[in-house]
C-alpha cells in the first residue's frame, strides 16, 4: 500500500513547494501595494478632481 501512496504524496509535496516558490513574490508584491494604498488612502486632495455639474 505504501508503494501506491508514495508517488501521490511526493507529487503533492512537490506541487505545494513549487507553488510557494512561484507565487511568493507575487503575493509579497500585492501585500506591499496594499500597504502603500492603505497608507495613502486617508490623504484627501484639497482640490476636487472634477468640478460639479450645474443642471
Coordinates of N, CA and C in Angstrom, one line a residue:
X1 N 0.8 -1.2 0.0 CA 0.0 0.0 0.0 C 0.9 1.3 0.0
X2 N 2.0 1.2 0.7 CA 2.8 2.4 0.7 C 3.4 2.7 -0.7
X3 N 3.6 1.7 -1.5 CA 4.1 1.9 -2.8 C 3.1 2.6 -3.7
X4 N 1.8 2.5 -3.4 CA 0.8 3.2 -4.2 C 0.7 4.6 -3.7
X5 N 0.8 4.9 -2.5 CA 0.6 6.2 -2.0 C 1.9 7.1 -2.1
X6 N 3.0 6.6 -2.1 CA 4.3 7.3 -2.2 C 4.3 8.3 -3.4
X7 N 4.0 7.9 -4.6 CA 4.0 8.9 -5.7 C 3.1 10.1 -5.5
X8 N 1.9 9.8 -4.9 CA 0.9 10.8 -4.7 C 1.3 11.8 -3.6
X9 N 1.9 11.3 -2.6 CA 2.4 12.1 -1.5 C 3.6 13.0 -2.0
X10 N 4.5 12.4 -2.8 CA 5.6 13.1 -3.4 C 5.1 14.2 -4.3
X11 N 4.2 13.9 -5.2 CA 3.6 14.8 -6.1 C 2.9 16.0 -5.4
X12 N 2.2 15.7 -4.4 CA 1.5 16.7 -3.6 C 2.5 17.7 -2.9
X13 N 3.5 17.1 -2.3 CA 4.5 17.9 -1.6 C 5.3 18.8 -2.6
X14 N 5.7 18.2 -3.8 CA 6.4 18.9 -4.8 C 5.5 20.0 -5.4
X15 N 4.2 19.8 -5.5 CA 3.3 20.8 -6.0 C 3.2 22.0 -5.0
X16 N 3.1 21.7 -3.7 CA 3.0 22.7 -2.7 C 4.2 23.5 -2.6
X17 N 5.4 22.9 -2.7 CA 6.7 23.6 -2.6 C 6.9 24.5 -3.8
X18 N 6.6 23.9 -5.0 CA 6.7 24.8 -6.2 C 5.7 25.9 -6.3
X19 N 4.5 25.7 -5.7 CA 3.5 26.8 -5.7 C 4.0 27.9 -4.8
X20 N 4.6 27.6 -3.7 CA 5.1 28.6 -2.8 C 6.2 29.3 -3.5
X21 N 7.1 28.6 -4.1 CA 8.3 29.2 -4.8 C 7.8 30.1 -5.9
X22 N 6.8 29.8 -6.6 CA 6.3 30.5 -7.8 C 5.5 31.7 -7.3
X23 N 4.6 31.6 -6.4 CA 3.7 32.6 -6.1 C 4.1 33.5 -4.9
X24 N 5.1 33.2 -4.2 CA 5.5 34.0 -3.1 C 5.9 35.4 -3.5
X25 N 6.7 35.6 -4.5 CA 7.0 37.0 -5.0 C 5.7 37.8 -5.4
X26 N 4.8 37.1 -6.0 CA 3.6 37.8 -6.4 C 2.8 38.2 -5.2
X27 N 2.6 37.3 -4.2 CA 1.9 37.7 -3.0 C 2.5 38.8 -2.2
X28 N 3.9 38.8 -2.2 CA 4.6 39.8 -1.5 C 4.4 41.2 -2.2
X29 N 4.4 41.2 -3.5 CA 4.1 42.4 -4.3 C 2.7 43.0 -4.0
X30 N 1.7 42.1 -4.0 CA 0.4 42.5 -3.7 C 0.2 43.1 -2.3
X31 N 0.9 42.4 -1.3 CA 0.8 42.9 0.0 C 1.5 44.3 0.2
X32 N 2.6 44.5 -0.5 CA 3.3 45.8 -0.5 C 2.4 46.9 -1.1
X33 N 1.7 46.5 -2.2 CA 0.8 47.5 -2.8 C -0.3 47.9 -1.9
X34 N -0.8 46.9 -1.2 CA -2.0 47.2 -0.3 C -1.5 48.1 0.9
X35 N -0.3 47.9 1.4 CA 0.3 48.7 2.4 C 0.4 50.1 1.9
X36 N 0.9 50.3 0.7 CA 1.1 51.7 0.2 C -0.3 52.3 0.0
X37 N -1.2 51.6 -0.6 CA -2.5 52.1 -0.8 C -3.2 52.5 0.5
X38 N -3.1 51.6 1.5 CA -3.7 51.9 2.8 C -3.1 53.1 3.5
X39 N -1.8 53.3 3.3 CA -1.1 54.5 3.9 C -1.5 55.8 3.2
X40 N -1.8 55.8 2.0 CA -2.2 57.0 1.2 C -3.7 57.2 1.1
X41 N -4.5 56.2 1.6 CA -5.9 56.3 1.4 C -6.6 57.4 2.2
X42 N -6.0 57.7 3.3 CA -6.6 58.8 4.2 C -6.2 60.2 3.7
X43 N -5.3 60.3 2.8 CA -4.9 61.7 2.3 C -5.9 62.1 1.3
X44 N -6.5 63.3 1.5 CA -7.5 63.8 0.6 C -6.9 65.0 -0.1
X45 N -7.2 65.1 -1.4 CA -6.8 66.3 -2.2 C -7.6 67.5 -1.9
X46 N -7.0 68.7 -1.7 CA -7.8 69.9 -1.4 C -8.6 70.4 -2.6
X47 N -8.2 70.0 -3.8 CA -8.9 70.4 -5.0 C -9.7 69.2 -5.6
X48 N -11.0 69.4 -5.8 CA -11.7 68.3 -6.4 C -11.2 68.0 -7.8
X49 N -11.3 66.7 -8.2 CA -10.8 66.3 -9.5 C -11.7 66.9 -10.6
X50 N -13.0 66.8 -10.4 CA -14.0 67.3 -11.4 C -14.9 68.3 -10.8
X51 N -15.1 69.5 -11.4 CA -16.0 70.5 -10.9 C -17.4 69.9 -10.9
X52 N -18.3 70.4 -10.0 CA -19.7 69.9 -10.0 C -20.4 70.4 -11.3
X53 N -21.3 69.5 -11.8 CA -22.0 69.9 -13.0 C -23.3 70.6 -12.5
X54 N -23.6 71.8 -13.2 CA -24.8 72.5 -12.8 C -25.9 72.1 -13.8
X55 N -27.0 71.8 -13.2 CA -28.1 71.3 -14.1 C -29.2 72.4 -14.3

